[in-house]
mmCIF file of C-alpha atoms and ligand atoms in Angstrom:
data_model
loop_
_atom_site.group_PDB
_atom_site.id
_atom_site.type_symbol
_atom_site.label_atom_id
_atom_site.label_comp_id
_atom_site.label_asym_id
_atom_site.label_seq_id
_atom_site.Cartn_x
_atom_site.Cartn_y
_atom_site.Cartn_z
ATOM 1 C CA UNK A 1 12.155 28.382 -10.605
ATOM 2 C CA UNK A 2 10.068 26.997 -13.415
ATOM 3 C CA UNK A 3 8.618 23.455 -11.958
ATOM 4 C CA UNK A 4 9.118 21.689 -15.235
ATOM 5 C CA UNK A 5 12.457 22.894 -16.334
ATOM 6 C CA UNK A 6 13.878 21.193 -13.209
ATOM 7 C CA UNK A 7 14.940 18.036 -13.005
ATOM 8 C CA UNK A 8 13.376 15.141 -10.549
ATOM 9 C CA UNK A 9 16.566 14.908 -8.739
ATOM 10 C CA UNK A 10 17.291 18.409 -8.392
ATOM 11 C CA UNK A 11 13.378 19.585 -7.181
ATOM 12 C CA UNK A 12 14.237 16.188 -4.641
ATOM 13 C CA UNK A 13 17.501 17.848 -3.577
ATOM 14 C CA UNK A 14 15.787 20.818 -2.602
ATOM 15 C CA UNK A 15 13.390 18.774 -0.758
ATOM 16 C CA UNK A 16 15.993 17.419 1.229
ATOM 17 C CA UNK A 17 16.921 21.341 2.348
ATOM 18 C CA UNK A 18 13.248 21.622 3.646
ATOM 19 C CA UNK A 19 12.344 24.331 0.785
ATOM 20 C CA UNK A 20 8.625 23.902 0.561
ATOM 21 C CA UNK A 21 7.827 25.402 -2.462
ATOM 22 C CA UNK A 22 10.618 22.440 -3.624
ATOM 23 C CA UNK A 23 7.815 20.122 -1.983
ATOM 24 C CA UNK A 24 4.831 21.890 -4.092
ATOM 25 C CA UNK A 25 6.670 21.382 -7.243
ATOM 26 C CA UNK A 26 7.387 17.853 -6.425
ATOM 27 C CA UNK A 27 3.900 16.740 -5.490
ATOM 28 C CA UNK A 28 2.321 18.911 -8.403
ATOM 29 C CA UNK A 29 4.727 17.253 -11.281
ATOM 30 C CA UNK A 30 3.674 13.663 -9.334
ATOM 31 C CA UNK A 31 0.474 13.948 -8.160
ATOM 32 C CA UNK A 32 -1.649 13.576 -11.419
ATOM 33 C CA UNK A 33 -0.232 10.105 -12.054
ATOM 34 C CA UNK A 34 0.127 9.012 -8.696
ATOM 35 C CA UNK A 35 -4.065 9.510 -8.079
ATOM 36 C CA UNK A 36 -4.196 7.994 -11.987
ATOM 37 C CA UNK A 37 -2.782 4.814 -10.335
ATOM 38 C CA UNK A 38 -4.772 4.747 -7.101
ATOM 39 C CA UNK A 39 -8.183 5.631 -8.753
ATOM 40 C CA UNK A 40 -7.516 3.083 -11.183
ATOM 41 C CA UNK A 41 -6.279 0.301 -8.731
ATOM 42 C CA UNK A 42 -9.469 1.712 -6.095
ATOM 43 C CA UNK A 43 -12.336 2.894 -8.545
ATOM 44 C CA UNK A 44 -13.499 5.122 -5.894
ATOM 45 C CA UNK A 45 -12.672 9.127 -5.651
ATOM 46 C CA UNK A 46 -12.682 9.277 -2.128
ATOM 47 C CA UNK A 47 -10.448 6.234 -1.247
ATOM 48 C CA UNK A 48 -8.463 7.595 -4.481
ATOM 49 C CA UNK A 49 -7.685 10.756 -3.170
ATOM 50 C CA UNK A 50 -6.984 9.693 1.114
ATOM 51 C CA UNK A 51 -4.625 7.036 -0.138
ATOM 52 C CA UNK A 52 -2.905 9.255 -2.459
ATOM 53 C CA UNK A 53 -2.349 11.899 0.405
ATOM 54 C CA UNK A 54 -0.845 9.011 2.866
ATOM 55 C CA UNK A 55 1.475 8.142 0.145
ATOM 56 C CA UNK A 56 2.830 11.428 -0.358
ATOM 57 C CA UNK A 57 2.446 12.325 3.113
ATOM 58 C CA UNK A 58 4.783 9.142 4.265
ATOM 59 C CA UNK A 59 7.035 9.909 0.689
ATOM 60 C CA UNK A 60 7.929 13.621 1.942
ATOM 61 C CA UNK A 61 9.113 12.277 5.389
ATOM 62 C CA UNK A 62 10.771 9.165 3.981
ATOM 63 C CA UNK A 63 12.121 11.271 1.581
ATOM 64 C CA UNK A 64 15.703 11.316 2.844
ATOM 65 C CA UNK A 65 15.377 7.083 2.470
ATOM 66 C CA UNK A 66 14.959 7.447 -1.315
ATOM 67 C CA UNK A 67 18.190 6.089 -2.896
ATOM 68 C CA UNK A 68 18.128 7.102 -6.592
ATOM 69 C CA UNK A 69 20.673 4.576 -7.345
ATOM 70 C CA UNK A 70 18.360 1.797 -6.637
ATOM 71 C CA UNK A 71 15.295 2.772 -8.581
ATOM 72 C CA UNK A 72 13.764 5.625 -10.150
ATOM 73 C CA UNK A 73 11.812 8.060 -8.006
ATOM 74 C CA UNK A 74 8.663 7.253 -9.918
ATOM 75 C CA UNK A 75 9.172 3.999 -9.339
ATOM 76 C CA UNK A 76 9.307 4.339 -5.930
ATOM 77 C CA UNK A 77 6.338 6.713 -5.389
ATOM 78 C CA UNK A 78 4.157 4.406 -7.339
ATOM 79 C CA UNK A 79 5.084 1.093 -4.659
ATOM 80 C CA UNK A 80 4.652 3.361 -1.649
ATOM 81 C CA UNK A 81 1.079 4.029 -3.255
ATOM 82 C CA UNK A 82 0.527 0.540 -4.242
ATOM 83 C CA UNK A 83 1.229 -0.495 -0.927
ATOM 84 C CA UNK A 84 -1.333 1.721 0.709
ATOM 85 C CA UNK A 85 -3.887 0.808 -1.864
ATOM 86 C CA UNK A 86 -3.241 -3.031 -1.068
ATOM 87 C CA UNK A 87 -3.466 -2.173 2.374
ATOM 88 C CA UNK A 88 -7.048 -0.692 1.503
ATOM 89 C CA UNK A 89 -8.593 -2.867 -0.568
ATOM 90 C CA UNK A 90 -7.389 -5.669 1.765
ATOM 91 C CA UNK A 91 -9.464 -3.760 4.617
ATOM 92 C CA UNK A 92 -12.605 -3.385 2.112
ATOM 93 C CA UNK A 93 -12.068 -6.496 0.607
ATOM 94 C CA UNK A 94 -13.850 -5.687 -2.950
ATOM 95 C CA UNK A 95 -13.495 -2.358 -4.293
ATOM 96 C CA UNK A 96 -16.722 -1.003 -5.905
ATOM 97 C CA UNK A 97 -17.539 1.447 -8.807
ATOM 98 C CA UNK A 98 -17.922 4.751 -8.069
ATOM 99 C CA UNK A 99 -20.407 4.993 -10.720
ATOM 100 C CA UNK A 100 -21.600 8.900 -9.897
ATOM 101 C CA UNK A 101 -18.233 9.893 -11.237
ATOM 102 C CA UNK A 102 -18.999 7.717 -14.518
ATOM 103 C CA UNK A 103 -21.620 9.420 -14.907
ATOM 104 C CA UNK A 104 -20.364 13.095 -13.580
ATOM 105 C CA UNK A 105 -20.037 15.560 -16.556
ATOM 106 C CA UNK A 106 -16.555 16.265 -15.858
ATOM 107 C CA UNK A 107 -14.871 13.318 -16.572
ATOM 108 C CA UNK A 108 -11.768 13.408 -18.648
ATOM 109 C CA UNK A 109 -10.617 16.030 -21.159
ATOM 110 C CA UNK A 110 -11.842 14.951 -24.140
ATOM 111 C CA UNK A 111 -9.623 14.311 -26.981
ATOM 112 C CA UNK A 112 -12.157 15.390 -29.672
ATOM 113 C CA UNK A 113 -14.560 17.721 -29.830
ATOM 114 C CA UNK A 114 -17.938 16.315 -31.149
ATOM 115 C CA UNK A 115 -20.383 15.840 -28.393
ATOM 116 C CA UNK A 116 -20.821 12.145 -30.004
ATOM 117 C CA UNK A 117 -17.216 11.391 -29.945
ATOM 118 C CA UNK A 118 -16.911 12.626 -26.231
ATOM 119 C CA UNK A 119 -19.953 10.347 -25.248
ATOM 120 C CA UNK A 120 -18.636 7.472 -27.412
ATOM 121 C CA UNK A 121 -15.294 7.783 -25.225
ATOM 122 C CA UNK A 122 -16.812 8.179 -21.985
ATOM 123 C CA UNK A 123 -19.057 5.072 -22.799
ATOM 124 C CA UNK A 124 -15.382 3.345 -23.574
ATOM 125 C CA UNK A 125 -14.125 4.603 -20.478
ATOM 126 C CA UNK A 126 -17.114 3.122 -18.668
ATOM 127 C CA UNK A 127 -16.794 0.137 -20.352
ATOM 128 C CA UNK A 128 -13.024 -0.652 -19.236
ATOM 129 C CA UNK A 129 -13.560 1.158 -15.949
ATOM 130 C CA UNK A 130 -16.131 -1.881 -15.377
ATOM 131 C CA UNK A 131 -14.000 -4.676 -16.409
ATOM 132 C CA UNK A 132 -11.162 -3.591 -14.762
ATOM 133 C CA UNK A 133 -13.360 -3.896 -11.646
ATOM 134 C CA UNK A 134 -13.973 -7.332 -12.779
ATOM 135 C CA UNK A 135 -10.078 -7.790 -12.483
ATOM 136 C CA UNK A 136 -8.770 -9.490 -9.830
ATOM 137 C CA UNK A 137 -6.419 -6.466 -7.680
ATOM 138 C CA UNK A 138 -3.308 -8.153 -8.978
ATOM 139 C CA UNK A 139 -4.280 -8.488 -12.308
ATOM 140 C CA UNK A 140 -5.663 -5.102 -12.513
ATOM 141 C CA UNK A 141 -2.174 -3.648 -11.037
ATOM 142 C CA UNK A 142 -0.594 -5.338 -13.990
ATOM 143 C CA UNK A 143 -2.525 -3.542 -16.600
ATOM 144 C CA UNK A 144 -2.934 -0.220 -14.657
ATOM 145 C CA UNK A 145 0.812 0.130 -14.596
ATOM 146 C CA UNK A 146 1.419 -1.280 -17.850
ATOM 147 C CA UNK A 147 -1.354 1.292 -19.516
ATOM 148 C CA UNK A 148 -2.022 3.791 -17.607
ATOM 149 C CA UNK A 149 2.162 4.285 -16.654
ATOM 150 C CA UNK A 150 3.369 2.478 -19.463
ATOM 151 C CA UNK A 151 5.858 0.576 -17.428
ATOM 152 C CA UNK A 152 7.842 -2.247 -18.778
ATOM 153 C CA UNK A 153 7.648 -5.568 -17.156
ATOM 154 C CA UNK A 154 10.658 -4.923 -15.286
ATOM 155 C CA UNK A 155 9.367 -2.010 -13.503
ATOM 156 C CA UNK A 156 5.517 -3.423 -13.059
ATOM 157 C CA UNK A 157 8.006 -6.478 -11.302
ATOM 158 C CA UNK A 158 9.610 -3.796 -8.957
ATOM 159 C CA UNK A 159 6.544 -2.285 -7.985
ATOM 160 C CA UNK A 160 4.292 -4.990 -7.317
ATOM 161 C CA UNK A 161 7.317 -6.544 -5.905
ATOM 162 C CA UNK A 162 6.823 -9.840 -8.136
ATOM 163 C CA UNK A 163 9.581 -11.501 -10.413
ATOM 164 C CA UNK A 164 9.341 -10.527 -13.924
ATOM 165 C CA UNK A 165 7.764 -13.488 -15.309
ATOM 166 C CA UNK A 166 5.428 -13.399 -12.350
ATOM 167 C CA UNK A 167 4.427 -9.486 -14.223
ATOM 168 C CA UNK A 168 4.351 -10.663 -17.411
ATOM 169 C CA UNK A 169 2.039 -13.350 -16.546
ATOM 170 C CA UNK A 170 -0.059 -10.828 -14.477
ATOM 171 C CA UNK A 171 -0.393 -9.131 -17.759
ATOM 172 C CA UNK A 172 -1.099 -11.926 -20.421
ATOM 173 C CA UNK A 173 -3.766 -13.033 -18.037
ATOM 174 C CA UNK A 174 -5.023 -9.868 -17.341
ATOM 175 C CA UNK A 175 -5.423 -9.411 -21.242
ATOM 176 C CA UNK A 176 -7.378 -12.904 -21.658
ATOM 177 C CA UNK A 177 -9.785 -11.891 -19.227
ATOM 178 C CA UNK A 178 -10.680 -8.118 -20.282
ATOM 179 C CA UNK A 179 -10.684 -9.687 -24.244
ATOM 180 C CA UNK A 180 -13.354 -12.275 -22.611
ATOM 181 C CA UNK A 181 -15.118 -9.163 -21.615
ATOM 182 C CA UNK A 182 -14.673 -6.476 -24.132
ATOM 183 C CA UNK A 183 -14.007 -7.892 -26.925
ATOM 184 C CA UNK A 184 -17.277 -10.415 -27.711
ATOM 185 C CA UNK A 185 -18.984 -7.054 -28.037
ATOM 186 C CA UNK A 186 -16.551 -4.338 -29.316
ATOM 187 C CA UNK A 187 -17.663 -1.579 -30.927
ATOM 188 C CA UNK A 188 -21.433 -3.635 -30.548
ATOM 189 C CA UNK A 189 -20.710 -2.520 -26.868
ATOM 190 C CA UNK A 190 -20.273 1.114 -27.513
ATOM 191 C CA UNK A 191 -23.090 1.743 -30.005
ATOM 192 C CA UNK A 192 -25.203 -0.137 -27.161
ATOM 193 C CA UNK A 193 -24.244 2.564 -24.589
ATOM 194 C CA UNK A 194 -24.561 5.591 -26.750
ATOM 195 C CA UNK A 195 -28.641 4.480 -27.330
ATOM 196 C CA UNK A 196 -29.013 4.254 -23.829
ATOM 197 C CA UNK A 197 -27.619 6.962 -22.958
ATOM 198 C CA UNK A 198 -29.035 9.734 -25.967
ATOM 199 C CA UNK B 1 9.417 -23.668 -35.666
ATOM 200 C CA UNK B 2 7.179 -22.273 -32.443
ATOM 201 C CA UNK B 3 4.777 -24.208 -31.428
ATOM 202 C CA UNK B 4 1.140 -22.346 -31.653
ATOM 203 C CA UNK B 5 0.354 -22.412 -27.991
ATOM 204 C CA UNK B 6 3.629 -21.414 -27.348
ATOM 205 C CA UNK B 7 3.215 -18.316 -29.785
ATOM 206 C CA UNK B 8 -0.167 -17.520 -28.306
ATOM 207 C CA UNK B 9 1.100 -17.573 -25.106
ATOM 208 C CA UNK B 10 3.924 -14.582 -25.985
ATOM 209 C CA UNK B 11 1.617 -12.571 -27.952
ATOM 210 C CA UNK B 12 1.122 -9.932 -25.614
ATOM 211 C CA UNK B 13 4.776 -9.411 -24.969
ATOM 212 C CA UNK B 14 5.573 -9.521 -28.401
ATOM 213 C CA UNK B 15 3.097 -6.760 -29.055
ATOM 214 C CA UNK B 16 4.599 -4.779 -25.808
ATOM 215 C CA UNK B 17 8.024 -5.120 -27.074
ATOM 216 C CA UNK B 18 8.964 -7.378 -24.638
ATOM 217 C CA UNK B 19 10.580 -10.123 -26.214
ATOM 218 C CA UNK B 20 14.028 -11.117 -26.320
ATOM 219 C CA UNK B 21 15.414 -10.517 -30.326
ATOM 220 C CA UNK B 22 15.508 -14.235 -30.627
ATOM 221 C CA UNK B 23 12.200 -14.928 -29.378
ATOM 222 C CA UNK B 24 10.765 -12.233 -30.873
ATOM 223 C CA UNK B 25 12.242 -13.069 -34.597
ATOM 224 C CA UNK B 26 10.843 -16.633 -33.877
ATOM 225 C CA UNK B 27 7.370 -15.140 -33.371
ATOM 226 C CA UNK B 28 7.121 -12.903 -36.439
ATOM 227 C CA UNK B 29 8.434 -15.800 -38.526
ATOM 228 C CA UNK B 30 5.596 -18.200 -37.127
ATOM 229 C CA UNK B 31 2.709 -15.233 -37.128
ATOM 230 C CA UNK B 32 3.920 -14.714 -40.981
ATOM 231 C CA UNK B 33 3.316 -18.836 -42.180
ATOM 232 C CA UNK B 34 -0.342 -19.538 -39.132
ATOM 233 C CA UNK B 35 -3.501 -17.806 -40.197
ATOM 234 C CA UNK B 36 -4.819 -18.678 -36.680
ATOM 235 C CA UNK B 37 -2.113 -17.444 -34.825
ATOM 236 C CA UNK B 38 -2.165 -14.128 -37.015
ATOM 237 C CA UNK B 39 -5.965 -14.300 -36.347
ATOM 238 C CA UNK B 40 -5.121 -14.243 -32.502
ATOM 239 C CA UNK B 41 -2.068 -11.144 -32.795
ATOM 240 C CA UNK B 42 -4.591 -9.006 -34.527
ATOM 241 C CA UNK B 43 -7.417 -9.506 -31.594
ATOM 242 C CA UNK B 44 -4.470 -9.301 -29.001
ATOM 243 C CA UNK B 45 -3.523 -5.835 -30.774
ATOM 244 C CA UNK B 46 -6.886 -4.486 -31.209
ATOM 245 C CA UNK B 47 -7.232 -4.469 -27.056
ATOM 246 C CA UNK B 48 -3.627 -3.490 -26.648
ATOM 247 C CA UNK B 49 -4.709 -0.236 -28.909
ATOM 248 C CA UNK B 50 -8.101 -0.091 -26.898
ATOM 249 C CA UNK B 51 -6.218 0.183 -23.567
ATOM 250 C CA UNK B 52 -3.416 2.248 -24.652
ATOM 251 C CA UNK B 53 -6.262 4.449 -25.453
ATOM 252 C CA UNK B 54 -8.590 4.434 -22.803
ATOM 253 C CA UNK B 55 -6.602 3.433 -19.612
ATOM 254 C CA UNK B 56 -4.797 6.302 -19.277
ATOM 255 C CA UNK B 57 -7.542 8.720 -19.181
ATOM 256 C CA UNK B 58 -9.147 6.315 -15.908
ATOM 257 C CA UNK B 59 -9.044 8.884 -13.104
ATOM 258 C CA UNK B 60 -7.190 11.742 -15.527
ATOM 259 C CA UNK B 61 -9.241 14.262 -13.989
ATOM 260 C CA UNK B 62 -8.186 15.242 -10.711
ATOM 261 C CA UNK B 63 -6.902 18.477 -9.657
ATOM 262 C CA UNK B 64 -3.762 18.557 -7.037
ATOM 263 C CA UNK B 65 -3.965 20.086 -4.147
ATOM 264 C CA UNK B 66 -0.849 20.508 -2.403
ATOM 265 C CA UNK B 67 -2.092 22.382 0.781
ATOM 266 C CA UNK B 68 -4.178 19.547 1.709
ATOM 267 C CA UNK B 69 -1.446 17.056 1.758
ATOM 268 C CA UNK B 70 1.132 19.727 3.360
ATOM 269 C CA UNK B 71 -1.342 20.311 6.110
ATOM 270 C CA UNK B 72 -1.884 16.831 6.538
ATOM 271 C CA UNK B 73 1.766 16.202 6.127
ATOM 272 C CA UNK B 74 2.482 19.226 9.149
ATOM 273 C CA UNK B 75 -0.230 17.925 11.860
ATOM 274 C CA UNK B 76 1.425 14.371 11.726
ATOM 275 C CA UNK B 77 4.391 15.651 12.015
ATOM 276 C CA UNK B 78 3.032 17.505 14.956
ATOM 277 C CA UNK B 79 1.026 14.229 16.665
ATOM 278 C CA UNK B 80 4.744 12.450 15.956
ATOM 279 C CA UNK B 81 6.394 14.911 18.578
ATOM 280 C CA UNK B 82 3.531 14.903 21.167
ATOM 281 C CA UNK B 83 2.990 10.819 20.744
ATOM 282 C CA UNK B 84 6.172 10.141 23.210
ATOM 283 C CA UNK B 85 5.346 13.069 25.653
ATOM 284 C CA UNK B 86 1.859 11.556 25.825
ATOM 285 C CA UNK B 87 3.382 7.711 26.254
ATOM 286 C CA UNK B 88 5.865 8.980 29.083
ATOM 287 C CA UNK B 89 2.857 10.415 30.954
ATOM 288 C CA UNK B 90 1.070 7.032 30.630
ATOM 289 C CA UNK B 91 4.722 4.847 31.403
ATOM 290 C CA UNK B 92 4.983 7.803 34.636
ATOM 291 C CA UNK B 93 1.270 7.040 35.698
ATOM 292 C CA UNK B 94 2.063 3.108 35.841
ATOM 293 C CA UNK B 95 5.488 3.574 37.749
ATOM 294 C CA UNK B 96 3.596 5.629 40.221
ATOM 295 C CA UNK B 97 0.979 3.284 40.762
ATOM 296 C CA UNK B 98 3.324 0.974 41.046
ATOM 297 C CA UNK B 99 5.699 2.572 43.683
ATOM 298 C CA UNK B 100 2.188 3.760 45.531
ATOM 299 C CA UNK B 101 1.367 -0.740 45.724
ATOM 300 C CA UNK B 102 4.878 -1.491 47.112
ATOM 301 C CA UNK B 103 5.062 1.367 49.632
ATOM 302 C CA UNK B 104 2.010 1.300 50.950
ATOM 303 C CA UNK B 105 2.478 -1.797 52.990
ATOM 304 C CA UNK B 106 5.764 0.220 55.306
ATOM 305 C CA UNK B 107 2.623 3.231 56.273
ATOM 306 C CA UNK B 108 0.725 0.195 57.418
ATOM 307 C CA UNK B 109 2.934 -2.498 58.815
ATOM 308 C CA UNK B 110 5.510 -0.722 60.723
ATOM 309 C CA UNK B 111 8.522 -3.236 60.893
ATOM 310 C CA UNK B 112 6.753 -6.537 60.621
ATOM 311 C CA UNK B 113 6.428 -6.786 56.768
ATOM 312 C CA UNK B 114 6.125 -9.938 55.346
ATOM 313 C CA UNK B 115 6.417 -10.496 51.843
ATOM 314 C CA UNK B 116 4.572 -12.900 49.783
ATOM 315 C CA UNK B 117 5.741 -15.716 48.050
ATOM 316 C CA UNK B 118 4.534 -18.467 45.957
ATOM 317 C CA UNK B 119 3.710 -21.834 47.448
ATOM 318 C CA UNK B 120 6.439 -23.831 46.795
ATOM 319 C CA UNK B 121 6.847 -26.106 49.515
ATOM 320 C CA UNK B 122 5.253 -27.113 52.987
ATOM 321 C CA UNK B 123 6.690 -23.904 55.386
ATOM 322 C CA UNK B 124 8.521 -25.730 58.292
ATOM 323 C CA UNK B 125 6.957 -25.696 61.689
ATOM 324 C CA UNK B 126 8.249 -24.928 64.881
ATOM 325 C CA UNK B 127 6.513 -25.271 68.467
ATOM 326 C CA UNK B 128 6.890 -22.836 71.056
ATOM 327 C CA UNK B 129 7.692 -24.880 73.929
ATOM 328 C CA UNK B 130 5.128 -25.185 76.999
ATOM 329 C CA UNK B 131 5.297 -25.974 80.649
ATOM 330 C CA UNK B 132 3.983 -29.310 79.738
ATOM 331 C CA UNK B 133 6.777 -30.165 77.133
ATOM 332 C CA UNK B 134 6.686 -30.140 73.581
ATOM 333 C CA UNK B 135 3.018 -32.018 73.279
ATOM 334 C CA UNK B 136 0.312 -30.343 71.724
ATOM 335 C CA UNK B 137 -2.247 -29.518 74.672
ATOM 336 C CA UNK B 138 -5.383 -31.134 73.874
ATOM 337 C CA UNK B 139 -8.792 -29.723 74.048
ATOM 338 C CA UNK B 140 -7.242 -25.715 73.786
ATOM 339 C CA UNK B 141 -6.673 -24.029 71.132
ATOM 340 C CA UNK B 142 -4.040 -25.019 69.696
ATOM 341 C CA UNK B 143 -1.856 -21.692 70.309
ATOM 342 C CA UNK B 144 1.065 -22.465 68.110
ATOM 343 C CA UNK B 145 3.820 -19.159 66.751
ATOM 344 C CA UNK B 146 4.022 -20.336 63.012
ATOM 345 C CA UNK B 147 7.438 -19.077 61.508
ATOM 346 C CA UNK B 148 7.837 -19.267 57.679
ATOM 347 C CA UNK B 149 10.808 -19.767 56.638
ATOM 348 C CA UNK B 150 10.824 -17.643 54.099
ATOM 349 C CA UNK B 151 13.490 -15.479 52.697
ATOM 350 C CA UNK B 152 12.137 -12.248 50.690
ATOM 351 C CA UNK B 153 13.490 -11.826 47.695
ATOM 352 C CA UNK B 154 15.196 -8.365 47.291
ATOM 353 C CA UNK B 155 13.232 -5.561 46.084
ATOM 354 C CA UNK B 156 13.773 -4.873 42.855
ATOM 355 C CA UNK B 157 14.544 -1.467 41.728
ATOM 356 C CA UNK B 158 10.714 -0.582 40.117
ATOM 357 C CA UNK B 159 12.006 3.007 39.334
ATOM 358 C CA UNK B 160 12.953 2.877 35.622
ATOM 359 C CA UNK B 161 14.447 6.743 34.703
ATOM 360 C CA UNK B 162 12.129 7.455 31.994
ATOM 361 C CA UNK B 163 14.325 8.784 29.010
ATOM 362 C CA UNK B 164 13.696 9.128 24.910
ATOM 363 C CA UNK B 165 14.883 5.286 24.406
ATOM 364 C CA UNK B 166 12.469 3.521 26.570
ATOM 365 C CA UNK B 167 9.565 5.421 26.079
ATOM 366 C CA UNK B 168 9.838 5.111 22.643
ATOM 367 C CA UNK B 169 8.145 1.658 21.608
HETATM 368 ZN ZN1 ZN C 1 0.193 -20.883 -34.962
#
């Protein structure tokens, strides 16, 4: 069966009847976001990609505990990964740029073609990649799930396991401290990084 | 009329769509009539654009690989089912050692076994009586049969029948 002419619910159903291929389909149409989140929460591949497979790994056996009537599946996949990335950067403390994969020449599909537009983006990328670091974890969970998911407040609350205002908080401040950063310099910023790096 | 700070401080959630229809009319109608607050909306949008743009693409590149997680997924599975065999070996040594520390005294001792106890009180004496009477014989060894008076507790039953509920922590 074609992966993305299923439905969540159903691929999960199957799941529950121990098809794997049900499994591969699940993790494929999830897995993209779900290392979006911890890469952007972690800023290291590595730590990215171990805490991604312990999520999944603990979602497929707690997968009979997922009650769809209570909150979305996505929902739920992204706190189980939250979780383990708290649990992480709790252990490490600080996470730190992984600037090699900055850097690397296969960083995200580009979105135009020119060779200066692609560097110009990359060199944007960089730029938020390093003031997310700046972010404090909670802060930065705010604005990774609220731009990189696009969740509402509600469901950034549910994840992080916060009240609502608590989220929207998370994000207003969250938006006063990256605007401290990006912002004084703007475009200044970008120009800046494409002469160093022609 | 909203105050400013009080506009400034819902900016973000007005620009998210956040705002409750009441709030949110009361926000356009104040951004329309304050230059500064206006000033304030248009930097709050031009990061909200910059973000929407840009944060989804952090860590956009990574390829899934299912077999790695199923494989992972299948040996804990596997460590999961040995985990309790391995504790119940571990819970078996320790009731053996511990059956081996209470038995050993019987090889030994034959039928006089005493059992320790803790020092609660003085242990009454008695005196064998002598051919002299009941004094203590001065300038001999004093040769006296000391009985405690102690009662040992019942053994407990140390043998615990090692089944799927206790083993499991
Ligand atoms: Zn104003």
């Amino acid at each position: 069966m074609d992966p993305q002419s299923e439905t969540l619910e159903a691929i999960i159903n199957r799941c529950l009847q121990s098809d794997q291929t049900a499994y591969a389909a699940l993790y494929e149409s999830c897995a993209p976001s779900i290392y979006r989140l911890c890469y952007g929460l972690l800023m290291n591949r590595q730590d990215a990609e171990d805490v991604m497979q312990e999520a999944f790994v603990y979602a497929f056996k707690n997968l009979h505990r997922y009650d769809s009537t209570r909150s979305a599946f996505k929902t739920w996949l992204y706190t189980i990964a939250l979780s383990r990335c708290r649990n992480l950067y709790r252990r490490k403390r600080l996470p730190w740029m992984d600037f090699a994969s900055l850097l690397s020449p296969d960083l995200p599909a580009p979105r135009s073609e020119t060779p200066e537009s692609r560097l110009m983006e990359t060199s944007a990328k960089a730029a938020v990649e390093a003031a997310l670091a700046e972010l404090t974890p909670r802060l930065r969970e705010a604005i990774v799930l609220r731009y990189g998911h696009g969740l509402t407040y509600r469901e950034i609350a549910e994840v992080m396991g916060c009240p609502q205002k608590t989220a929207e908080s998370r994000v207003r401040l969250a938006h006063e401290r990256l605007r401290g950063v990006l912002q004084p310099v703007g475009p200044g910023l970008l120009e800046e990084l494409i002469g160093i790096e022609a | 009329m909203m105050h400013c700070w009080k506009v400034r401080s819902r900016l973000v959630a007005y620009i998210h769509g956040e705002l409750q229809p009441h709030e949110r009319h009361l926000v356009a109608r104040h951004l329309e009539d304050c230059e500064t607050c206006y000033a304030a909306y248009l930097q709050q949008l031009e990061l909200t654009r910059e973000l929407e743009q840009v944060v989804p693409f952090v860590g956009a590149d990574y390829r899934p690989d299912f077999k790695r997680v199923w494989a992972a997924m299948q040996s804990e599975t596997v460590h999961s089912r040995s985990a309790p065999r391995l504790q119940s070996l571990h819970y078996g040594l320790a009731a053996l050692i511990v059956a081996a520390l209470f038995f050993i005294p019987l090889t030994f001792g034959g039928n006089e076994i005493t059992f320790a106890s803790p020092p609660t009180q003085p242990a009454p004496l008695t005196v064998r009586a002598t051919p002299g009477g009941t004094q203590p014989i001065e300038g001999t060894a004093v040769a006296m049969h000391i009985v405690a008076d102690v009662t040992p507790e019942p053994r407990r039953n140390l043998y615990v029948p090692l089944t799927e509920a206790n083993t499991t922590p």
